[in-house]
Coordinates of C-alpha atoms in Angstrom, one line a residue:
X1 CA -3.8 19.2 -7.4
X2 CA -5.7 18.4 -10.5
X3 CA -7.8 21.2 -11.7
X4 CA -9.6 23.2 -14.6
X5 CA -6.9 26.0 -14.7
X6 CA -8.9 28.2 -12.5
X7 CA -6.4 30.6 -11.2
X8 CA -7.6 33.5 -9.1
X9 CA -4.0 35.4 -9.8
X10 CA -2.9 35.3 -13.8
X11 CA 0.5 36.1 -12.5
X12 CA 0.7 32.5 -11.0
X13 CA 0.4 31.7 -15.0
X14 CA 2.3 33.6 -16.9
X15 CA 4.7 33.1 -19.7
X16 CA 8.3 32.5 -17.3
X17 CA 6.5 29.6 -15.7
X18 CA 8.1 26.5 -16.4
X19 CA 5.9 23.4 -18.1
X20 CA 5.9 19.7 -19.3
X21 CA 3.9 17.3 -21.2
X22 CA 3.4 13.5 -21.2
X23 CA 1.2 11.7 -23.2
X24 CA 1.0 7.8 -23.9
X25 CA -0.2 7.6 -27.6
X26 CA 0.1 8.7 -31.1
X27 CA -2.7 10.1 -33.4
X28 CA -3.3 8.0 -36.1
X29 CA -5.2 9.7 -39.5
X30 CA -8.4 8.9 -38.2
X31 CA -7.8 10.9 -34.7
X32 CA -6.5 13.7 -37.2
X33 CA -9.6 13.7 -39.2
X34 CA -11.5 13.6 -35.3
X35 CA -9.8 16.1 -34.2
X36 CA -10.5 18.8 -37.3
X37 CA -14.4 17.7 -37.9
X38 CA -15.9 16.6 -34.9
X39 CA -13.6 18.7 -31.6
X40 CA -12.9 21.7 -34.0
X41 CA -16.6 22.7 -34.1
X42 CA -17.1 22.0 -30.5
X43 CA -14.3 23.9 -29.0
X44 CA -12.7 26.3 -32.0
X45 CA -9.2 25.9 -33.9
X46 CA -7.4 27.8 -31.0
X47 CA -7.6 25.2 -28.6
X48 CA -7.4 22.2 -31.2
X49 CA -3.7 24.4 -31.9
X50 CA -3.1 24.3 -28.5
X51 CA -3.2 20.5 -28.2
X52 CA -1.1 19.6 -31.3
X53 CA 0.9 21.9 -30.3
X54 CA 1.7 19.9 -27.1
X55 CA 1.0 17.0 -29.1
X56 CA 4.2 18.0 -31.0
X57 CA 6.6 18.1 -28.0
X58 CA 7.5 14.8 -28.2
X59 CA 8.4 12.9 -31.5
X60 CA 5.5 11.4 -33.4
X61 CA 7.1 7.7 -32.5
X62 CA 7.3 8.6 -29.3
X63 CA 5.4 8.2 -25.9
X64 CA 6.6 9.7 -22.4
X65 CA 7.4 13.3 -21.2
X66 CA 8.7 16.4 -22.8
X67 CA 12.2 18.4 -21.5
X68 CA 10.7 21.0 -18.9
X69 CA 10.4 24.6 -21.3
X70 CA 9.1 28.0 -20.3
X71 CA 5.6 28.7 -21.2
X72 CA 6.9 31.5 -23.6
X73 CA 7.2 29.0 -25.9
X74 CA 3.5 28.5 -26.5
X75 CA 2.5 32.0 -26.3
X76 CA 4.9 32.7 -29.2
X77 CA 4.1 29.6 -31.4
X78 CA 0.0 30.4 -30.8
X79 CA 1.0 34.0 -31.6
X80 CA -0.6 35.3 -28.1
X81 CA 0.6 38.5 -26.4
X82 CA 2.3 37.5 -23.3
X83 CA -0.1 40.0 -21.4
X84 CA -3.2 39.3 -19.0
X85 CA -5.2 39.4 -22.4
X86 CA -2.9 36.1 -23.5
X87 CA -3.2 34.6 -20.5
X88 CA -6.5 34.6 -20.3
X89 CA -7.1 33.2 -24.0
X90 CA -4.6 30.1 -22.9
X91 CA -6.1 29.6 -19.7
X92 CA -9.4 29.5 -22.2
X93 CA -8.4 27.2 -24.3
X94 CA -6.7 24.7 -22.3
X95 CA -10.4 24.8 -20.2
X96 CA -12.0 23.8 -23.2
X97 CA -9.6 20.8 -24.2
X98 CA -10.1 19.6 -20.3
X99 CA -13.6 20.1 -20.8
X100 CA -14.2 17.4 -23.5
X101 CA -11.4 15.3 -22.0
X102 CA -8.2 15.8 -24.0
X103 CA -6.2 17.4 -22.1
X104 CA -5.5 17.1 -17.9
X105 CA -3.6 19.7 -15.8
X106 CA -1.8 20.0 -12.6
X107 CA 0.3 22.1 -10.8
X108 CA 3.3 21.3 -8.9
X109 CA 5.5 23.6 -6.3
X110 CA 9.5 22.9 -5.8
X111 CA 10.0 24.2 -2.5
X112 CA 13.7 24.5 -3.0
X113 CA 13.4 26.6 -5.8
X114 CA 10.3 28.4 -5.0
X115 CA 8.5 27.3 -8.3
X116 CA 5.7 26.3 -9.5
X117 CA 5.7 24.0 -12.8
X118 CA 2.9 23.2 -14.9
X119 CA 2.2 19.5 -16.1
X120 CA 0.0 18.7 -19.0
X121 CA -1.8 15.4 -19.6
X122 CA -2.7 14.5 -23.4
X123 CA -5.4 12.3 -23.8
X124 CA -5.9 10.4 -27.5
X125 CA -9.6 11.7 -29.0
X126 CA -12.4 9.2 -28.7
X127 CA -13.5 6.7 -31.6
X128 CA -16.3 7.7 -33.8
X129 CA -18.0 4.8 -32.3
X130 CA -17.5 5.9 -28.4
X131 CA -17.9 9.9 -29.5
X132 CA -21.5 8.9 -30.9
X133 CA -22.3 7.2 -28.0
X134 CA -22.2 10.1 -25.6
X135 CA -24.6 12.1 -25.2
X136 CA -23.4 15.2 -23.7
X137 CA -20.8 15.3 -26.8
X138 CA -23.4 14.1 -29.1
X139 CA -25.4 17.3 -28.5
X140 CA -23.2 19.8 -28.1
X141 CA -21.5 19.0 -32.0
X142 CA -25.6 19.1 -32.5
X143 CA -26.1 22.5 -30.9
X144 CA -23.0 23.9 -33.0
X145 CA -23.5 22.2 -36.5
X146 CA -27.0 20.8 -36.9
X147 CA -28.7 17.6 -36.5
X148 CA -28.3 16.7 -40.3
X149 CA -24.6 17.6 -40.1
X150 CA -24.1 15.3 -37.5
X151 CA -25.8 12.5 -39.5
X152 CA -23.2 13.0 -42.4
X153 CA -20.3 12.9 -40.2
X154 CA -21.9 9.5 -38.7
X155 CA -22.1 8.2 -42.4
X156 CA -18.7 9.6 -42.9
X157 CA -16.6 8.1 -40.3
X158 CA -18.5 4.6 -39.5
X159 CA -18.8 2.1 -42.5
X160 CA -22.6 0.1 -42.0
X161 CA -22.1 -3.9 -42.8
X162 CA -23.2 -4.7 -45.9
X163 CA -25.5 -7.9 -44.4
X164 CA -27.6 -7.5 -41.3
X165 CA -25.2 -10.1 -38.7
X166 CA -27.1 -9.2 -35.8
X167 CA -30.1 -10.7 -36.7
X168 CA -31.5 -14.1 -34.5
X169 CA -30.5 -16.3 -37.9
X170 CA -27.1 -15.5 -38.0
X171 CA -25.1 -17.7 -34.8
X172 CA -21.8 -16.3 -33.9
X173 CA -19.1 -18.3 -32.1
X174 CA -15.6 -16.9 -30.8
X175 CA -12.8 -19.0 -32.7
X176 CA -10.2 -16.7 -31.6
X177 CA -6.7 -18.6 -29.7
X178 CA -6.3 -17.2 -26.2
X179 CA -2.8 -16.0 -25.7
X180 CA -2.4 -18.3 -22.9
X181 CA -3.2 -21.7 -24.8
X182 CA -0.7 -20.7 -28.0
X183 CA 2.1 -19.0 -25.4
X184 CA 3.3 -20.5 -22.4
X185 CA 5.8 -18.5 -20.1
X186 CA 8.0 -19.4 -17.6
X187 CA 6.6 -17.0 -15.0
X188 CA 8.2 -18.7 -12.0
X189 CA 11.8 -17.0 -12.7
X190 CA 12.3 -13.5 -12.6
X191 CA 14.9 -11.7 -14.3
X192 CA 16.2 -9.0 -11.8
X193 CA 18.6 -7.6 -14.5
X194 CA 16.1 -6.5 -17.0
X195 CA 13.6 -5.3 -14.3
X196 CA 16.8 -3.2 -12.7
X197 CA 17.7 -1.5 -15.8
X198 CA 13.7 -0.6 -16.7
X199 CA 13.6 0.9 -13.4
X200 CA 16.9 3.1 -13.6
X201 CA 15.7 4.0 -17.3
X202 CA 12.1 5.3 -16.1
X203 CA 11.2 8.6 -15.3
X204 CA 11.4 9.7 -11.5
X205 CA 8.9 12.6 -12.4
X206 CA 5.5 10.6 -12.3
X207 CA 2.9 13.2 -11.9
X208 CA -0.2 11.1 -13.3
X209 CA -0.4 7.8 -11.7
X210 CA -3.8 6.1 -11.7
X211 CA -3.9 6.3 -7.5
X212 CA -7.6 8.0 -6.9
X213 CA -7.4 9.5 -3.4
X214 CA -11.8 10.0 -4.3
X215 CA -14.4 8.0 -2.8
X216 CA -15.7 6.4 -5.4
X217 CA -13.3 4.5 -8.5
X218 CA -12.4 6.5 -11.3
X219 CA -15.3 5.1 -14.1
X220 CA -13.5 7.3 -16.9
X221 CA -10.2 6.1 -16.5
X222 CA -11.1 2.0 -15.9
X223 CA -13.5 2.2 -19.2
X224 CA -10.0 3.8 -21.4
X225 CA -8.2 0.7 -20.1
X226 CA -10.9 -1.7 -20.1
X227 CA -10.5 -4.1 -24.1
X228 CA -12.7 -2.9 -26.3
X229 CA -13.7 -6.5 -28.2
X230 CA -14.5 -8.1 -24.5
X231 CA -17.3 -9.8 -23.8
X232 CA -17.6 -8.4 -20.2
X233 CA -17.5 -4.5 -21.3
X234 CA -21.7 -4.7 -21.6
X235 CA -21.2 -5.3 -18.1
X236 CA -18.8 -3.1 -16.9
X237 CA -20.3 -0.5 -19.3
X238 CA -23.8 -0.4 -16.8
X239 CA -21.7 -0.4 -13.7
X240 CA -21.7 3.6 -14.6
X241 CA -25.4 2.9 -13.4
X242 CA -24.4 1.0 -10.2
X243 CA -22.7 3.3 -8.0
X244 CA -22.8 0.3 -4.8
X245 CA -20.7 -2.3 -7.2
X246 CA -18.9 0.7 -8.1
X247 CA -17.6 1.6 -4.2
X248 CA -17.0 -2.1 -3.5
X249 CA -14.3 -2.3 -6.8
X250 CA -12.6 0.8 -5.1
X251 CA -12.2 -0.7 -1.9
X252 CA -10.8 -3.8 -3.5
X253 CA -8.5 -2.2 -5.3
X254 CA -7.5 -0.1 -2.2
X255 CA -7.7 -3.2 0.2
X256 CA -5.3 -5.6 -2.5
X257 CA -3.3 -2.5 -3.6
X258 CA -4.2 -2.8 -7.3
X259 CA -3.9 -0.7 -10.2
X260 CA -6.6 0.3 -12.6
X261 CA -5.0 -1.9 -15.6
X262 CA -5.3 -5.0 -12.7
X263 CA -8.9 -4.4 -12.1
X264 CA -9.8 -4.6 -15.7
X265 CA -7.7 -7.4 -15.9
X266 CA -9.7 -9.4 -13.6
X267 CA -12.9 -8.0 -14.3
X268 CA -11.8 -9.6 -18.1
X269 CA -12.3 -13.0 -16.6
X270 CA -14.9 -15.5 -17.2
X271 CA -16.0 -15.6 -13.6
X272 CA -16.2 -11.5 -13.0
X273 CA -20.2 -11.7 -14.2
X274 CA -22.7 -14.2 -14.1
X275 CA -25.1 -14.7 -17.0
X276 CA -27.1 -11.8 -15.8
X277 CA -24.5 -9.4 -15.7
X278 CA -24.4 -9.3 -12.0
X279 CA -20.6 -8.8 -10.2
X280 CA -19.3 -11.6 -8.4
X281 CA -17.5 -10.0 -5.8
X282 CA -16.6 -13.1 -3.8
X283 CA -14.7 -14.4 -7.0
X284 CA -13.2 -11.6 -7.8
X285 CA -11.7 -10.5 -4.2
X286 CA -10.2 -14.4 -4.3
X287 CA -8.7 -13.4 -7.5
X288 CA -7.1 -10.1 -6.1
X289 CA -6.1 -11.6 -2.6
X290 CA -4.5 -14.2 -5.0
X291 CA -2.4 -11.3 -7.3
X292 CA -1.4 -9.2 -4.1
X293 CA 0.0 -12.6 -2.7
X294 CA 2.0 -13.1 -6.3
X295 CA 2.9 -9.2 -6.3
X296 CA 4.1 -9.2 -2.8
X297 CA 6.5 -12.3 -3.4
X298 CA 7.8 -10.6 -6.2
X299 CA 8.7 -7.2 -4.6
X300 CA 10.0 -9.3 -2.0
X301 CA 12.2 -11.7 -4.3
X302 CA 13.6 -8.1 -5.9
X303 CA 14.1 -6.2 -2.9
X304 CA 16.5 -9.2 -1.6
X305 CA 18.3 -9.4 -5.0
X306 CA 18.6 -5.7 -5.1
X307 CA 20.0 -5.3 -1.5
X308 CA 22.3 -8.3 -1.9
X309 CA 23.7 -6.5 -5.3
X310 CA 24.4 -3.1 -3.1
X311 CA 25.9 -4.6 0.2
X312 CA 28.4 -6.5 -2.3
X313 CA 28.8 -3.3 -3.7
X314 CA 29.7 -1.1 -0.8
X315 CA 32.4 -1.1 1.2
X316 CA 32.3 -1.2 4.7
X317 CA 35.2 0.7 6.6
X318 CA 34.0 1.9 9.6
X319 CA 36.0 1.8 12.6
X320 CA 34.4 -0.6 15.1
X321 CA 32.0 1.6 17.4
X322 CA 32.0 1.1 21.4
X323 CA 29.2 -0.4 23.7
X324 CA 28.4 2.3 26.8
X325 CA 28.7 -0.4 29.4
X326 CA 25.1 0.7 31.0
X327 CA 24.0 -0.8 27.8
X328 CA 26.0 -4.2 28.7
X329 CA 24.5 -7.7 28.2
X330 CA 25.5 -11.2 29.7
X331 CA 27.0 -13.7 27.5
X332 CA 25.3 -16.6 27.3
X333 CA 26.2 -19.6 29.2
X334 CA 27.1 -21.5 25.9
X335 CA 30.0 -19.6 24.9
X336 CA 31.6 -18.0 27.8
X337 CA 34.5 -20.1 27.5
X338 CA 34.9 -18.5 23.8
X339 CA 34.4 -14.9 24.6
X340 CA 34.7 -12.3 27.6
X341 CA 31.6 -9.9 28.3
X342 CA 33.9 -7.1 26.6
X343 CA 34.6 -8.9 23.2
X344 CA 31.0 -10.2 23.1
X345 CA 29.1 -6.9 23.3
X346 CA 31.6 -5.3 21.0
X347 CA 30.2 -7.7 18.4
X348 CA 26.9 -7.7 18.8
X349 CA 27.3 -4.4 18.0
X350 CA 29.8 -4.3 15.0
X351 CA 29.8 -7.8 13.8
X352 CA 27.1 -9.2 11.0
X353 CA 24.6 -11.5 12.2
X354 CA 26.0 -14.5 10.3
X355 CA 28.4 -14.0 12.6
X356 CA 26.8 -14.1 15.9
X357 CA 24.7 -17.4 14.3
X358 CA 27.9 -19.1 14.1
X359 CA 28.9 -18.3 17.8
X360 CA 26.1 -20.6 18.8
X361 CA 25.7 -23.3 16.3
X362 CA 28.9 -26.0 16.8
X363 CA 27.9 -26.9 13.2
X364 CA 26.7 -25.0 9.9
X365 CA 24.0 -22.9 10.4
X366 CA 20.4 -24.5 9.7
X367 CA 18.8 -22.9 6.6
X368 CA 15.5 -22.1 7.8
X369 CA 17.4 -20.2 10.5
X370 CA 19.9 -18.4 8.3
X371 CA 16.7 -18.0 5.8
X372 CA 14.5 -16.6 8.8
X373 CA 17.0 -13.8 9.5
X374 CA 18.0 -12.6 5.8
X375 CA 14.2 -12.3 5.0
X376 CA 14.9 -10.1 8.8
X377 CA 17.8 -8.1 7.4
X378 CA 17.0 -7.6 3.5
X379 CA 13.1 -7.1 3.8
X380 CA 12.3 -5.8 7.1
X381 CA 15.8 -3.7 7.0
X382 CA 16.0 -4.1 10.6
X383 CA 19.7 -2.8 11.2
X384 CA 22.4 -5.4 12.4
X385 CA 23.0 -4.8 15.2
X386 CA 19.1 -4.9 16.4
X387 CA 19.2 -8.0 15.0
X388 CA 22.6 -9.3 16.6
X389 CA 20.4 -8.9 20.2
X390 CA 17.6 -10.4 18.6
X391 CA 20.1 -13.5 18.5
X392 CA 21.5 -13.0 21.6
X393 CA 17.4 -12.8 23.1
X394 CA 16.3 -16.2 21.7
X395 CA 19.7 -18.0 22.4
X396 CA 20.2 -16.4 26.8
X397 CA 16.5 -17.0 26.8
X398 CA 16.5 -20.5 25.4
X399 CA 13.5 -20.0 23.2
X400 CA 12.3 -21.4 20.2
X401 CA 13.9 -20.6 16.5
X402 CA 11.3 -21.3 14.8
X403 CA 10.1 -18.9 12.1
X404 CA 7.1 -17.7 13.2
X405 CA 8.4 -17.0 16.7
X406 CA 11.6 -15.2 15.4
X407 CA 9.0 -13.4 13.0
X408 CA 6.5 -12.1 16.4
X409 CA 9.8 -10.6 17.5
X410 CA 11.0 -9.3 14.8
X411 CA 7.4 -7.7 13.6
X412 CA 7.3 -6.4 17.5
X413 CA 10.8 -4.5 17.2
X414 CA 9.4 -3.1 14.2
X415 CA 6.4 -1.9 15.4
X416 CA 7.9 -0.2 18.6
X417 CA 10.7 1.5 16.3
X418 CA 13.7 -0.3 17.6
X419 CA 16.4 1.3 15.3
X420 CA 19.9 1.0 17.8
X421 CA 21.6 -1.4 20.2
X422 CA 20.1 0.4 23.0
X423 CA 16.9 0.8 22.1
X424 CA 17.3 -3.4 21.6
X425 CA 19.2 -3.9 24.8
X426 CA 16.1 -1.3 26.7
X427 CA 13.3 -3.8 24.8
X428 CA 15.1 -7.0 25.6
X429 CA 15.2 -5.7 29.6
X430 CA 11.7 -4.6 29.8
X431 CA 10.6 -8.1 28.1
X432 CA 12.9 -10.2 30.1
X433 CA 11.5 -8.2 33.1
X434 CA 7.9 -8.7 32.0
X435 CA 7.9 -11.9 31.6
X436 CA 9.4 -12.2 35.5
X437 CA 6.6 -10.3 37.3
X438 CA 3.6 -12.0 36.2
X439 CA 4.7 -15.2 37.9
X440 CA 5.5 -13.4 41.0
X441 CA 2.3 -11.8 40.6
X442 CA 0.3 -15.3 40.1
X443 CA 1.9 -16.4 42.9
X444 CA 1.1 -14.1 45.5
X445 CA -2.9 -14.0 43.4
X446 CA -3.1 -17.7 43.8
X447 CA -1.9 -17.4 47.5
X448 CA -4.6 -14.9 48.9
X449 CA -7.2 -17.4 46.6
X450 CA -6.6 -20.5 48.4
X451 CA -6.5 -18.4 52.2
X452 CA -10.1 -16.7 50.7
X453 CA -11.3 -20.5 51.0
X454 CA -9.9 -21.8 54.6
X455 CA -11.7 -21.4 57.8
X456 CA -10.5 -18.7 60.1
X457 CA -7.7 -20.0 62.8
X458 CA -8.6 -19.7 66.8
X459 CA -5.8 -18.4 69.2
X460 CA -5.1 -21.2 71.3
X461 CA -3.9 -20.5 74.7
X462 CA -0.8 -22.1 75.5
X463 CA -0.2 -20.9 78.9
X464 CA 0.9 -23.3 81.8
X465 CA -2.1 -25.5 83.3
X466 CA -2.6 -25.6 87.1
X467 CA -2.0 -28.3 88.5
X468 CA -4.3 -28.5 92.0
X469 CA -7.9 -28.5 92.0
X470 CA -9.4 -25.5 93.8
X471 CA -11.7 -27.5 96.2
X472 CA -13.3 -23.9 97.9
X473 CA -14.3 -22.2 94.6
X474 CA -15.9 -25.5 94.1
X475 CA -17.7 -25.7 97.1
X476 CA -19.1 -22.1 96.5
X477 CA -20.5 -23.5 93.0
X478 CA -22.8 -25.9 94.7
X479 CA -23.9 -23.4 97.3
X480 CA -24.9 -21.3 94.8
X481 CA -26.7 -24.1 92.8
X482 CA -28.5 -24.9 95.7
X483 CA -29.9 -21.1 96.0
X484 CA -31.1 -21.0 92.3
X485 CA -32.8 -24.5 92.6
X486 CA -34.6 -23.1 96.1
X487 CA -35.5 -19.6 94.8
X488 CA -37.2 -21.5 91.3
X489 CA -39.3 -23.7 93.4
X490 CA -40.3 -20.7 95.5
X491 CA -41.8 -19.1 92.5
X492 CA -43.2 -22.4 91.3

């Protein structure tokens, strides 16, 4: 949590609290000689103390964090009472170094210990040329010295040229080498060893990563990173003024997981802005799909080197673990000549998948298969033994091995959290049964369709036919013909 230090309770900030600094820079003279005539003024010489004070501990030649020390130690170096009345005067001046943006707080709590530490950010003081140009800064050294004070300083610290260059006759044309015409790296190899050792050598306590969790990017922190002698900072200088362009870099950088250094690095390039100054988002979000793609095949590439080095590394002794036998499958047709139902279970369970690949290959292994399930085992980290009945799935099924079918899979076990042999041997029964009942299913559907369609069958009676003609029951049909035809001529 990131705030002003205003704390409710002083005795959440006393002197026994624990703190630590990190900073990323060194003060040269001239950020000396900003510090003492332009921030002194503007804040006093308690809390320009306090920040070379923290300034100081680190070395001078030296960037990164200080050893964690009680705040007692800053309360007896700034000769403050550690009392409310101290408190209060630190909490003061450390507001005012936040204020004007050299100095960034947090807290953090250790819930084993029950502590809270505080972390202090330093930031480097702004160039006479950037402090001139901001306005709120600009007249606050005004309200506190005096308009013609400010004007000497101006003369003091920025040298004029001594011939007008900006002026339509002069023409100005870059003749500067780009890096990448004069340097050409091989950036197709990486070196896993030097990358290894810079991460065991690096901090774990990384309180102040550029990850904004805000709805809109961080302008502040982009324009620190952003080179000062490009020609595109004109342009990113107005998107301050352009808060749409602003939200669509943030969710860029949030869609293509990109730092704040990245951004400005592609919003360096020629095709960022058009001649008008206007973003071109299109470009740029082909560029960052383009450096997530290159970023993820890296961190892939390092996570298999670095899980290779460890399993070589560790020793596995376990004693081989038993297969309930409600958790049972079939062995394949293929090899039951090789194997009983006992021995085969036990290694899908206990065995590495290279093993279970050679069981049903007569010959080597093919390498897109072998490559398919390493990229499985060192970068999905799907246990062994899930994977082991993966095999066993494709191979009693007689599916495909191609990649992107053993990938669908493999992403689906994922997704559903399939972390044991039985969880594997409970997905491979419900899919085996799924795919079962919707042909039973179609069947039965396409059954009642085609009956929907056909005429109705009559009952035919199949009963024994007489085989005499009943001559009296015909002689009683004509006799009553006879009385119809007489009774209709009678009302005719």
């Amino acid at each position: 949590m990131v705030f002003t230090l205003r704390i409710s309770n002083l005795l959440h900030f006393t002197e026994n609290h624990r703190f630590y600094m990190f900073r990323d820079f060194s003060l040269s003279p001239l950020e000396y000689k900003m510090l003492q005539w332009i921030y002194q003024p503007m804040i006093g010489p308690t809390a320009i103390s306090l920040f070379l004070l923290l300034y100081e501990q680190v070395p001078a030649e030296r960037i990164g964090y200080s050893r964690l020390e009680q705040q007692r130690r800053l309360f007896l170096s700034m000769a403050l009472e550690p009392s409310e009345k101290g408190r209060k005067q630190l909490i003061e001046s450390a507001s005012k170094l936040e204020a004007l943006g050299l100095l960034q707080s947090s807290r953090q709590y250790i819930s084993e210990q029950d502590e809270y530490i505080y972390a202090y950010r330093l930031h480097k003081p702004l160039s006479p040329y950037e402090f001139f140009k901001n306005d709120h800064l600009l007249l606050l050294l005004r309200d506190k010295i005096g308009k013609h004070a400010v004007l000497s300083l101006h003369n003091e610290l920025c040298c004029t040229a001594e011939y007008p260059w900006n002026t339509e006759s002069v023409q100005q044309e870059d003749i500067s080498t780009p890096f990448y015409e004069l340097f050409q790296l091989n950036t197709n190899t990486i070196d896993f060893e030097l990358e290894q050792a810079l991460l065991e050598s690096a901090s774990g306590i990384i309180p102040f990563e550029s990850q904004n969790s805000e709805e809109t990017l961080d302008y502040g922190e982009m324009m620190r990173r952003f080179p000062r002698t490009s020609s595109n900072r004109v342009w990113v200088e107005r998107l301050k003024y352009a808060p749409e362009q602003l939200s669509k870099l943030h969710y860029l950088t949030m869609k293509y997981q990109l730092s704040i250094s990245r951004l400005c690095s592609l919003l360096d390039e020629d095709f960022a802005f058009n001649a008008q100054g206007e973003l071109q988002y299109e470009a740029l979000e082909h560029a960052a799909h383009l450096t997530f793609r290159q970023m993820k095949k890296r961190e892939e590439d390092r996570t298999v080197w670095l899980n290779r080095s460890n399993s070589n590394a560790e020793d596995k002794d376990e004693a081989p673990r038993e297969v309930e036998m409600q958790y049972y499958v079939d062995v394949p047709a293929a090899i039951t000549k090789q194997v009983d139902v006992h021995q085969y279970n036990r290694m899908l369970k206990n065995q590495p998948y290279t093993k279970i690949l050679d069981l049903f290959f007569p010959g080597n292994v093919p390498d897109s298969v072998l490559n398919t399930f390493s990229k499985i085992d060192l970068n999905y980290r799907l246990k062994e033994e899930v994977i082991n009945l993966l095999i066993h799935y494709i191979k009693n099924n007689d599916f495909s091995w191609s990649k992107p079918y053993i990938d669908a899979i493999a992403s689906d076990m994922l997704g559903r959290q399939i972390d044991s042999f039985e969880k594997a041997v409970e997905y491979i029964r419900a899919q085996e049964n799924r795919t079962k009942q919707p042909k039973a299913a179609g069947s039965k559907t396409s059954r009642s369709r085609r009956n929907a369609h056909q005429k109705p069958k009559l009952e035919v009676y199949q009963g024994e036919a007489s085989g005499s003609f009943n001559e009296e029951a015909y002689q009683r049909g004509l006799q009553l013909a006879e009385l119809l035809d007489e009774k209709n001529k009678r009302q005719s």
